[in-house]
Coordinates of C-alpha atoms in Angstrom, one line a residue:
X12 CA 0.0 -0.1 0.0
X13 CA 1.5 3.4 -0.9
X14 CA 2.8 5.8 1.8
X15 CA 0.4 8.6 2.6
X16 CA 1.2 12.1 0.6
X17 CA 2.5 14.4 3.2
X18 CA 1.0 17.6 4.4
X19 CA 2.7 20.3 2.5
X20 CA 0.4 23.7 2.7
X21 CA -0.5 23.7 6.5
X22 CA 1.0 27.2 7.4
X23 CA -1.5 28.8 4.8
X24 CA -4.2 27.3 7.2
X25 CA -3.2 28.7 10.0
X26 CA -3.3 32.6 11.4
X27 CA -0.1 34.6 11.7
X28 CA -0.7 35.6 15.1
X29 CA -1.5 31.9 16.5
X30 CA 0.2 30.8 19.8
X31 CA -0.7 27.8 19.2
X32 CA 1.6 24.7 18.2
X33 CA 0.5 22.0 16.4
X34 CA 2.1 18.6 18.1
X35 CA 1.7 15.5 15.2
X36 CA -0.3 12.8 17.0
X37 CA 1.4 10.0 14.7
X38 CA 3.8 7.9 16.6
X39 CA 7.8 8.4 15.5
X40 CA 10.6 7.4 16.9
X41 CA 13.0 10.4 18.7
X42 CA 16.2 9.1 17.2
X43 CA 17.4 12.3 15.9
X44 CA 17.6 14.7 18.9
X45 CA 18.4 17.6 16.6
X46 CA 15.2 16.6 14.3
X47 CA 12.4 19.4 14.5
X48 CA 10.0 16.6 14.2
X49 CA 11.2 14.6 17.2
X50 CA 11.0 17.6 19.3
X51 CA 7.3 18.2 18.3
X52 CA 6.4 14.8 18.9
X53 CA 7.3 14.9 22.9
X54 CA 4.3 18.0 22.8
X55 CA 4.9 19.6 26.6
X56 CA 7.3 17.3 27.6
X57 CA 10.9 18.6 29.2
X58 CA 13.4 18.3 26.9
X59 CA 17.2 17.7 27.7
X60 CA 19.0 20.5 25.7
X61 CA 22.4 20.1 25.0
X62 CA 25.3 22.4 24.1
X63 CA 24.7 21.9 20.6
X64 CA 20.6 22.1 21.0
X65 CA 18.2 23.6 18.9
X66 CA 18.9 27.4 18.1
X67 CA 16.2 29.2 20.0
X68 CA 15.5 32.1 17.1
X69 CA 14.9 29.0 14.5
X70 CA 12.7 27.3 16.9
X71 CA 10.6 30.5 17.7
X72 CA 10.2 30.9 13.8
X73 CA 6.6 29.6 13.2
X74 CA 7.3 30.3 9.3
X75 CA 9.6 27.8 9.2
X76 CA 8.3 25.4 11.7
X77 CA 4.8 25.4 10.0
X78 CA 6.2 25.6 6.2
X79 CA 7.6 21.9 6.5
X80 CA 5.5 18.9 6.4
X81 CA 4.3 17.5 9.7
X82 CA 4.8 13.8 8.6
X83 CA 7.7 14.5 6.1
X84 CA 9.1 11.2 5.4
X85 CA 12.6 10.1 5.6
X86 CA 12.9 9.4 1.9
X87 CA 11.8 13.0 0.9
X88 CA 14.2 15.6 -0.2
X89 CA 12.4 18.1 2.2
X90 CA 13.2 15.9 5.3
X91 CA 16.8 15.6 4.5
X92 CA 16.9 19.5 3.8
X93 CA 15.4 20.0 7.7
X94 CA 17.9 18.1 8.6
X95 CA 20.7 19.9 7.2
X96 CA 19.4 23.4 8.4
X97 CA 19.1 22.3 11.8
X98 CA 22.6 21.0 11.4
X99 CA 23.9 24.0 10.2
X100 CA 22.0 26.2 13.0
X101 CA 24.4 24.4 15.5
X102 CA 27.4 25.7 14.3
X103 CA 29.0 27.9 16.9
X104 CA 30.4 30.3 14.0
X105 CA 27.0 31.0 12.4
X106 CA 25.4 32.2 15.9
X107 CA 28.6 34.6 16.7
X108 CA 28.1 36.2 13.0
X109 CA 24.5 37.9 13.7
X110 CA 25.6 39.3 16.8
X111 CA 27.1 42.6 15.3
X112 CA 24.2 43.2 13.0
X113 CA 21.6 42.6 16.2
X114 CA 23.6 44.6 18.7
X115 CA 23.6 48.0 16.5
X116 CA 19.8 47.1 15.7
X117 CA 19.1 46.9 19.3
X118 CA 21.4 50.3 19.8
X119 CA 19.4 51.8 17.0
X120 CA 15.8 51.2 18.3
X121 CA 16.6 52.7 21.6
X122 CA 18.2 55.8 20.3
X123 CA 15.3 58.3 20.2
X124 CA 14.4 57.2 24.2
X125 CA 18.1 58.1 25.1
X126 CA 18.0 61.4 23.1
X127 CA 14.4 62.0 24.7
X128 CA 15.8 61.6 28.3
X129 CA 18.9 64.0 27.4
X130 CA 16.4 66.7 26.2
X131 CA 14.0 66.1 29.1
X132 CA 16.9 67.0 31.6
X133 CA 18.0 69.7 29.9
X134 CA 14.5 71.3 30.0
X135 CA 14.1 70.7 33.5
X136 CA 17.2 72.6 34.2
X137 CA 16.2 75.3 32.3
X138 CA 12.6 75.7 34.1
X139 CA 14.6 75.2 37.7
X140 CA 16.7 78.2 36.5
X141 CA 13.9 80.5 35.0
X142 CA 12.1 80.3 38.3
X143 CA 15.3 80.4 40.7
X144 CA 17.8 82.6 38.7
X145 CA 16.0 84.4 35.3
X146 CA 18.8 86.8 35.0
X147 CA 21.3 84.1 34.9
X148 CA 19.2 82.4 32.3
X149 CA 19.5 85.4 30.1
X150 CA 23.2 85.3 30.2
X151 CA 23.7 81.8 29.7
X152 CA 21.4 81.4 26.6
X153 CA 23.0 85.0 25.2
X154 CA 19.0 86.2 25.0
X155 CA 18.4 89.7 23.6
X156 CA 14.6 91.4 23.8
X157 CA 13.6 92.2 20.5
X158 CA 13.5 96.0 19.9
X159 CA 9.5 96.1 20.1
X160 CA 9.8 95.0 23.4
X161 CA 13.1 96.8 24.8
X162 CA 12.3 99.7 27.3
X163 CA 11.6 103.3 25.4
X164 CA 14.7 105.3 25.2
X165 CA 13.1 107.9 27.2
X166 CA 13.3 105.5 30.0
X167 CA 16.5 103.5 29.3
X168 CA 18.5 106.7 29.1
X169 CA 17.1 108.4 32.4
X170 CA 19.7 108.2 35.2
X171 CA 17.1 105.9 37.3
X172 CA 18.1 104.9 40.2
X173 CA 15.5 102.1 41.8
X174 CA 16.6 101.1 45.6
X175 CA 16.0 97.5 46.2
X176 CA 14.1 97.8 49.3
X177 CA 10.8 96.0 48.2
X178 CA 8.8 97.2 51.2
X179 CA 5.5 97.9 49.4
X180 CA 3.8 100.1 52.1
X181 CA 5.2 102.9 54.1
X182 CA 8.2 103.7 52.2
X183 CA 8.7 106.9 50.3
X184 CA 8.8 107.3 46.3
X185 CA 12.0 106.3 45.0
X186 CA 14.4 109.2 43.3
X187 CA 14.0 108.8 39.8
X188 CA 16.0 110.8 36.9
X189 CA 13.5 113.5 35.1
X190 CA 9.5 112.9 35.1
X191 CA 8.6 110.4 32.2
X192 CA 6.9 111.8 28.9
X193 CA 3.1 111.6 29.8
X194 CA 2.4 111.4 26.3
X195 CA 5.0 108.5 25.5
X196 CA 4.5 105.2 27.0
X197 CA 3.6 101.4 25.8
X198 CA 2.4 97.9 26.4
X199 CA 3.6 96.6 29.6
X200 CA 7.1 95.2 29.3
X201 CA 9.8 94.7 32.0
X202 CA 13.3 96.1 31.9
X203 CA 15.8 92.8 32.3
X204 CA 18.4 95.2 34.3
X205 CA 18.9 92.9 37.2
X206 CA 20.2 94.7 40.4
X207 CA 22.5 93.6 43.2
X208 CA 20.6 92.0 45.6
X209 CA 17.1 92.0 44.6
X210 CA 16.1 92.2 41.2
X211 CA 14.1 95.2 40.0
X212 CA 11.8 95.2 36.9
X213 CA 11.1 98.8 35.4
X214 CA 7.4 99.1 33.6
X215 CA 6.3 101.5 30.7
X216 CA 3.7 102.3 29.0
X217 CA 5.3 103.9 26.0
X218 CA 2.7 103.2 23.0
X219 CA 0.2 104.8 24.9
X220 CA -0.6 108.6 24.6
X221 CA -3.4 109.4 26.9
X222 CA -3.7 108.8 30.5
X223 CA -4.9 107.3 32.9
X224 CA -5.5 104.6 30.1
X225 CA -8.7 103.5 28.8
X226 CA -10.4 100.6 31.3
X227 CA -10.2 98.1 28.4
X228 CA -6.3 99.2 28.3
X229 CA -5.7 98.4 31.8
X230 CA -7.4 94.9 31.3
X231 CA -5.1 94.5 28.5
X232 CA -2.0 95.1 30.8
X233 CA -3.0 93.0 33.7
X234 CA -4.1 90.3 31.2
X235 CA -0.4 90.4 29.5
X236 CA 1.4 90.5 32.1
X237 CA -0.5 87.4 34.2
X238 CA -0.1 85.5 30.8
X239 CA -3.5 83.7 31.4
X240 CA -1.8 82.2 35.1
X241 CA -2.8 83.9 38.6
X242 CA -0.5 83.9 41.4
X243 CA -1.4 81.0 44.2
X244 CA 1.0 83.1 46.7
X245 CA 0.1 85.1 49.2
X246 CA -2.2 88.1 48.5
X247 CA 0.7 90.7 49.2
X248 CA 3.4 88.4 47.9
X249 CA 6.2 89.9 45.9
X250 CA 7.0 88.0 42.3
X251 CA 9.8 85.7 43.1
X252 CA 11.0 87.4 39.8
X253 CA 11.6 90.7 41.9
X254 CA 9.4 93.7 42.5
X255 CA 8.4 96.4 39.6
X256 CA 7.4 99.9 39.4
X257 CA 7.1 102.7 37.3
X258 CA 9.4 105.6 36.8
X259 CA 8.1 108.0 39.2
X260 CA 8.0 111.8 39.3
X261 CA 11.1 113.5 40.7
X262 CA 11.0 113.7 44.5
X263 CA 13.7 116.3 44.5
X264 CA 11.2 118.8 43.2
X265 CA 9.6 118.6 46.8
X266 CA 6.1 117.1 45.1
X267 CA 3.1 116.8 47.0
X268 CA 2.3 113.6 45.5
X269 CA 0.8 111.0 48.0
X270 CA 3.6 108.6 48.8
X271 CA 1.4 105.0 48.3
X272 CA -1.8 105.3 46.7
X273 CA -5.1 103.1 45.8
X274 CA -7.2 104.4 43.1
X275 CA -10.7 103.1 42.1
X276 CA -11.5 103.9 38.4
X277 CA -15.3 104.2 37.5
X278 CA -15.1 103.1 34.0
X279 CA -18.7 103.1 33.3
X280 CA -18.9 99.1 32.1
X281 CA -20.8 98.1 35.5
X282 CA -23.4 99.5 36.7
X283 CA -23.8 101.9 39.7
X284 CA -24.3 99.1 42.7
X285 CA -21.5 96.7 40.9
X286 CA -19.0 99.4 41.2
X287 CA -19.9 100.4 44.7
X288 CA -19.4 96.9 46.0
X289 CA -16.0 96.5 44.5
X290 CA -15.0 100.2 45.2
X291 CA -16.0 99.3 49.2
X292 CA -13.0 96.4 49.2
X293 CA -10.8 98.7 47.6
X294 CA -11.5 101.3 50.6
X295 CA -10.8 98.8 53.1
X296 CA -7.4 97.9 51.5
X297 CA -6.3 101.3 51.3
X298 CA -7.6 101.7 55.1
X299 CA -5.5 98.6 55.8
X300 CA -2.1 99.3 54.0
X301 CA -1.9 103.0 55.3
X302 CA -2.8 104.3 51.8
X303 CA -4.3 107.1 50.1
X304 CA -7.5 106.4 48.7
X305 CA -8.9 107.9 45.4
X306 CA -11.7 107.7 43.1
X307 CA -11.0 108.5 39.1
X308 CA -14.1 109.2 37.4
X309 CA -12.3 110.5 33.7
X310 CA -14.2 107.5 31.9
X311 CA -17.6 107.2 34.2
X312 CA -20.8 107.7 32.5
X313 CA -22.8 109.2 35.3
X314 CA -21.3 112.8 35.7
X315 CA -18.7 113.3 38.4
X316 CA -18.4 111.1 41.6
X317 CA -19.2 114.6 43.2
X318 CA -22.3 114.7 41.7
X319 CA -23.4 111.8 43.6
X320 CA -21.2 111.2 46.8
X321 CA -18.5 113.1 48.9
X322 CA -15.0 113.5 48.1
X323 CA -13.3 110.1 49.3
X324 CA -10.2 112.3 50.4
X325 CA -12.4 113.9 52.8
X326 CA -14.3 111.0 54.0
X327 CA -11.2 109.0 54.2
X328 CA -8.3 111.2 54.3
X329 CA -5.7 108.6 54.8
X330 CA -2.1 108.9 56.3
X331 CA -1.3 112.0 54.3
X332 CA -4.3 114.4 54.4
X333 CA -4.4 116.9 51.6
X334 CA -1.6 114.9 49.7
X335 CA -2.1 114.9 45.8
X336 CA -3.4 112.2 43.4
X337 CA -0.2 110.8 41.6
X338 CA 0.2 111.5 37.8
X339 CA -2.0 109.6 35.7
X340 CA 0.8 108.0 34.0
X341 CA 2.1 106.7 37.1
X342 CA -1.3 104.5 37.9
X343 CA -0.1 100.9 37.7
X344 CA -3.0 98.0 37.4
X345 CA -1.1 95.2 37.9
X346 CA 0.9 94.1 39.9
X347 CA -0.8 95.0 42.8
X348 CA 2.8 94.5 44.8
X349 CA 4.6 96.7 43.0
X350 CA 7.0 98.2 45.0
X351 CA 5.7 102.5 46.0
X352 CA 2.7 101.4 43.6
X353 CA -0.3 103.7 42.9
X354 CA -2.4 100.9 42.0
X355 CA -5.8 101.7 40.3
X356 CA -8.5 99.0 40.0
X357 CA -11.6 99.0 37.7
X358 CA -14.5 97.0 37.5
X359 CA -12.4 94.8 34.7
X360 CA -9.4 94.5 36.4
X361 CA -11.0 93.4 39.6
X362 CA -10.8 89.8 38.7
X363 CA -7.3 89.9 38.7
X364 CA -7.5 91.1 42.7
X365 CA -10.6 90.1 44.0
X366 CA -10.8 86.4 43.2
X367 CA -9.4 83.1 44.8
X368 CA -6.3 84.9 46.2
X369 CA -8.2 87.6 47.5
X370 CA -10.7 85.3 49.4
X371 CA -8.0 83.1 50.7
X372 CA -6.3 85.9 52.5
X373 CA -9.6 88.2 53.8
X374 CA -12.1 85.2 54.4
X375 CA -12.1 83.9 57.9
X376 CA -10.5 80.4 57.4
X377 CA -11.7 79.1 60.7
X378 CA -15.0 79.3 60.0
X379 CA -17.6 77.9 57.7
X380 CA -20.1 78.7 54.7
X381 CA -21.5 82.4 55.4
X382 CA -19.5 82.5 58.6
X383 CA -16.2 82.7 56.4
X384 CA -17.3 85.7 54.6
X385 CA -18.1 87.9 57.6
X386 CA -14.8 90.0 57.3
X387 CA -15.4 90.9 54.1
X388 CA -19.1 92.0 55.0
X389 CA -17.8 94.0 58.3
X390 CA -15.0 95.7 55.5
X391 CA -17.8 96.7 53.2
X392 CA -20.2 98.0 55.9
X393 CA -17.5 99.8 57.5
X394 CA -16.7 101.8 53.6
X395 CA -20.7 102.8 53.9
X396 CA -20.6 104.3 56.8
X397 CA -17.6 106.4 56.8
X398 CA -16.0 106.3 53.3
X399 CA -18.9 105.6 50.0
X400 CA -21.3 108.6 51.3
X401 CA -24.0 110.4 49.2
X402 CA -23.3 114.4 48.9
X403 CA -25.7 116.6 50.5
X404 CA -27.8 116.8 47.6
X405 CA -28.5 113.1 47.7
X406 CA -28.8 113.2 51.2
X407 CA -31.8 115.9 50.9
X408 CA -33.6 113.7 48.4
X409 CA -33.1 110.5 50.6
X410 CA -34.2 112.6 53.4
X411 CA -37.5 113.7 51.1
X412 CA -38.2 110.1 50.1
X413 CA -38.3 109.2 53.9
X414 CA -40.5 111.9 55.0
X415 CA -42.8 111.1 52.3
X416 CA -42.9 107.3 52.8
X417 CA -43.2 107.8 56.5
X418 CA -46.3 110.0 55.8
X419 CA -47.7 107.6 53.6
X420 CA -47.3 104.5 56.3
X421 CA -49.3 107.1 59.0
X422 CA -52.3 107.5 56.8
X423 CA -52.8 103.9 55.5
X424 CA -52.4 102.7 59.5
X425 CA -54.6 105.3 60.9
X426 CA -57.3 104.3 63.0
X427 CA -54.8 101.3 64.0
X428 CA -54.1 102.0 68.2
X429 CA -50.3 101.1 68.9
X430 CA -49.3 100.7 65.3
X431 CA -45.8 102.0 64.3
X432 CA -45.2 102.3 60.6
X433 CA -43.7 99.7 59.1
X434 CA -42.6 98.4 56.0
X435 CA -41.1 96.0 54.0
X436 CA -39.0 96.7 50.9
X437 CA -39.1 95.0 47.4
X438 CA -36.5 95.0 44.7
X439 CA -37.3 93.8 41.4
X440 CA -34.6 93.5 38.6
X441 CA -35.5 93.3 34.8
X442 CA -33.5 94.4 31.8
X443 CA -30.0 92.7 31.0
X444 CA -29.9 91.0 34.4
X445 CA -30.2 87.2 34.3
X446 CA -31.1 85.2 37.5
X447 CA -28.4 82.6 38.8
X448 CA -31.3 79.6 39.0
X449 CA -31.9 78.4 35.3
X450 CA -35.3 77.3 36.5
X451 CA -37.1 80.5 35.5
X452 CA -38.4 81.1 32.2
X453 CA -36.3 83.4 30.3
X454 CA -33.8 83.5 33.2
X455 CA -36.1 86.4 34.7
X456 CA -37.8 85.9 38.4
X457 CA -41.9 85.7 38.1
X458 CA -44.0 88.4 39.8
X459 CA -45.7 85.5 41.5
X460 CA -42.3 84.8 43.1
X461 CA -41.8 88.0 44.6
X462 CA -45.7 88.1 46.2
X463 CA -45.0 84.7 47.6
X464 CA -41.9 85.6 49.4
X465 CA -43.3 89.1 50.2
X466 CA -46.4 87.2 52.3
X467 CA -44.4 84.9 53.9
X468 CA -41.7 87.1 55.1
X469 CA -44.4 89.5 56.6
X470 CA -46.0 86.7 58.1
X471 CA -43.1 85.2 59.7
X472 CA -42.0 88.5 61.3
X473 CA -45.5 89.3 62.7
X474 CA -46.5 86.0 64.0
X475 CA -46.7 87.4 67.7
X476 CA -47.8 90.8 66.3
X477 CA -51.4 91.6 67.2
X478 CA -51.9 93.1 63.4
X479 CA -50.4 90.2 61.9
X480 CA -53.4 89.8 59.2
X481 CA -52.8 93.5 58.3
X482 CA -50.6 93.9 54.9
X483 CA -47.9 96.1 55.2
X484 CA -46.9 99.0 53.1
X485 CA -44.5 98.1 50.7
X486 CA -41.6 100.2 49.3
X487 CA -40.9 99.0 45.8
X488 CA -37.8 99.5 43.9
X489 CA -37.3 98.6 40.2
X490 CA -35.8 99.3 37.0
X491 CA -39.3 98.6 35.0
X492 CA -42.4 100.7 35.4
X493 CA -44.4 97.7 34.0
X494 CA -43.3 95.2 36.6
X495 CA -43.8 98.1 39.4
X496 CA -47.2 98.2 38.2
X497 CA -48.1 94.2 38.0
X498 CA -47.1 94.1 41.1
X499 CA -49.0 96.8 42.4
X500 CA -52.0 95.4 41.1
X501 CA -51.3 92.1 42.6
X502 CA -50.6 93.2 45.7
X503 CA -53.4 93.1 48.9
X504 CA -52.1 96.0 50.0
X505 CA -50.3 99.6 49.6
X506 CA -47.1 100.2 47.7
X507 CA -44.7 103.1 47.3
X508 CA -42.2 103.8 44.6
X509 CA -40.4 106.8 43.1
X510 CA -43.0 105.7 40.1
X511 CA -46.0 106.8 42.3
X512 CA -44.3 109.4 44.2
X513 CA -46.5 113.2 44.2
X514 CA -43.2 115.1 44.8
X515 CA -42.0 115.8 41.6
X516 CA -38.2 115.7 42.1
X517 CA -38.5 112.4 43.5
X518 CA -40.6 111.1 40.3
X519 CA -38.0 112.3 37.5
X520 CA -35.7 110.5 39.3
X521 CA -37.6 107.0 38.6
X522 CA -35.8 104.5 36.0
X523 CA -36.3 106.0 32.5
X524 CA -36.3 102.1 31.3
X525 CA -35.3 98.9 32.2
X526 CA -31.4 99.0 32.4
X527 CA -29.7 97.4 29.8
X528 CA -26.0 98.0 30.2
X529 CA -25.1 98.6 27.0
X530 CA -27.7 101.1 26.3
X531 CA -27.4 103.3 29.1
X532 CA -24.7 105.5 27.2
X533 CA -27.4 105.9 24.6
X534 CA -29.7 108.8 27.0
X535 CA -28.5 112.0 27.5
X536 CA -26.4 112.8 30.3
X537 CA -28.7 114.9 32.8
X538 CA -31.1 111.6 32.5
X539 CA -28.2 109.4 33.1
X540 CA -27.2 111.6 36.0
X541 CA -31.0 111.3 37.3
X542 CA -31.0 108.1 36.9
X543 CA -28.0 107.5 39.1
X544 CA -29.4 109.6 41.8
X545 CA -32.8 107.6 41.6
X546 CA -30.9 104.5 42.6
X547 CA -29.2 106.1 45.2
X548 CA -32.3 107.0 46.7
X549 CA -33.7 103.5 46.2
X550 CA -31.0 101.7 47.5
X551 CA -31.2 104.0 50.9
X552 CA -34.6 103.3 51.1
X553 CA -34.3 99.4 50.6
X554 CA -31.9 98.6 52.9
X555 CA -31.7 101.2 55.8
X556 CA -28.1 102.1 54.3
X557 CA -27.1 105.8 55.0
X558 CA -29.7 106.2 57.9
X559 CA -29.9 108.8 60.5
X560 CA -31.1 109.0 63.6
X561 CA -34.8 108.3 64.1
X562 CA -35.0 107.1 60.5
X563 CA -37.9 104.5 59.8
X564 CA -36.2 101.4 58.7
X565 CA -37.3 98.3 56.6
X566 CA -38.4 95.2 58.4
X567 CA -37.1 93.3 55.7
X568 CA -36.1 93.0 51.9
X569 CA -37.1 90.8 48.9
X570 CA -35.1 90.7 46.7
X571 CA -33.1 88.4 43.6
X572 CA -29.3 87.8 45.0
X573 CA -28.3 88.0 41.2
X574 CA -28.5 91.8 41.3
X575 CA -26.1 94.0 43.2
X576 CA -28.6 95.7 44.5
X577 CA -29.5 93.1 46.6
X578 CA -25.9 92.0 48.0
X579 CA -25.5 95.7 49.1
X580 CA -28.8 95.5 50.5
X581 CA -27.8 92.9 53.2
X582 CA -25.2 95.2 54.0
X583 CA -27.3 98.0 54.6
X584 CA -29.5 95.9 56.8
X585 CA -26.3 94.8 58.8
X586 CA -25.3 91.2 59.6
X587 CA -27.7 90.1 62.6
X588 CA -30.9 91.5 60.8
X589 CA -29.8 90.3 57.8
X590 CA -29.1 86.6 58.4
X591 CA -30.3 86.2 61.5
X592 CA -28.2 84.4 64.4
X593 CA -26.2 82.4 62.0
X594 CA -25.0 79.3 63.6
X595 CA -21.5 77.6 63.7
X596 CA -21.4 75.8 60.5
X597 CA -22.4 79.1 58.6
X598 CA -26.4 78.3 58.2
X599 CA -28.5 81.7 57.9
X600 CA -31.3 81.4 60.3
X601 CA -34.3 81.1 58.4
X602 CA -36.6 82.2 61.5
X603 CA -35.4 85.6 61.9
X604 CA -33.6 86.4 58.9
X605 CA -34.7 89.6 56.9
X606 CA -32.7 89.1 54.0
X607 CA -34.9 87.1 51.7
X608 CA -33.7 85.7 48.1
X609 CA -36.3 84.6 45.8
X610 CA -33.6 83.8 43.2
X611 CA -31.9 80.4 44.3
X612 CA -33.8 80.8 47.7
X613 CA -31.1 79.9 49.7
X614 CA -29.8 76.6 47.6
X615 CA -26.3 78.1 46.7
X616 CA -23.3 77.9 49.3
X617 CA -22.6 80.5 50.6
X618 CA -25.9 82.0 50.1
X619 CA -24.4 85.6 49.7
X620 CA -21.4 87.5 48.1
X621 CA -20.2 90.4 48.8
X622 CA -19.6 91.2 45.5
X623 CA -19.3 90.4 41.8
X624 CA -16.8 89.7 39.4
X625 CA -16.9 90.2 35.6

């Protein structure tokens, strides 16, 4: 009987990536220890390998292994060739001949990894030098500033002597060369000069021609300096790069300029109360750091500051009463730690100064939630009691409105014995203000929510009052005459507002339209000034802020916390009246609180914030 034909194409039926080895199941004698077939017959049994055993690379070569017939006859030429290949692979010379090529291939394949590690090490060294010795790094790499970034010839050529004392407060203005040209300045760049001891960088605005800079230009300077990153050190910590400063006036002329100042710039890009809330914190910083406080109204769209409020140099004279504000070209928006700086803040740059670093420094770190903000609350309250005060004309308007409201209350409550004049205040914001709560349609608080909040507040505060069934008189402030009418029609009681007053001087202060920031400048200047005075009067009656002895005060205020008017109204009420008996965990007292938010309804943590950043 003829011998079966050997299987010659087994490899084509086996996947290239298969991990399985085919073991022949036909018994054979294992006479040739070097034969591939004899090894396959042993399956998974242990194999005694001699010094001349199977070469490992050939053994793992599945293409060679599977391309040979599994049951090749010893009489075929293929069988002999297989034995020959195995025999030739045993020769020591053949194995040694492949080693140099393999070694070169091994080195070449790992060369990118070695180069990557080396480059990473160099970059790490450069990063460390950039933080610890930036000046030395410039010398090592031979770097030079482009012409566009070099200090102007006016500043570079001046014999400027910048002291290396890095104290921020209480030091005299450094002696400089001649005063810089106030019409030749540029974007913020730093002088790369390194002084012995401490590094001092010279700030310049050489490409600007008008001073003080416009609000958005100060914003640009702060953004360029921070390069998208905020400092994570202490609030007043000087940068590790060294102190920064602009060129100051010549002190040899015995100038009357204040040594160190903080200026709040009214930029017209935020509402009145938004500016006042930020200004209150800035004034507090000036008191704390022993600096003179100023208000700049160059770009304000509501007239002069003194059209509405008293001069802050009188209400908060600072450490050098009567000193003059710095030249406008010396105002610096960033950094706040500039040496002997004349720091200027506006609503646009406030995010660089009143963000996390400010909170970390000025919050109470040992308190919880609302209690953490009490120091900021008290700082703002002190500013509104001593620094931000209405001028005589606006105080007369406030007294006139309070007098008419008191008369109105007495008329409504006439015939009710032992009833003192009492009122609740309501603020309804419309215009471009969106609620924090996304559940409201069009992000506007419905009138029904104001009505419900008012009823619940009155009932809660009047539970022990014999006249608890009597609806109170409401002082209603709003930027919308439509909202005022809708609320008044649905309220089962009496309302009083600037829209309803019979006094012509007060009635003309009512809001001319729903407040939209971008459209406010479309009104005539006189209209804007009157609307601003109206807001001052509304804020006074809503919150009791700027109250005088014997004044009637609101029992409570119902408002939306998304409005800064609502935030400031809490300050006017005072901590205890606004939030009640706040517990140790910072939870507001819902039973005795008089500041009622109908926007987030206490769902946010904390429930109140002292200001808003733009």
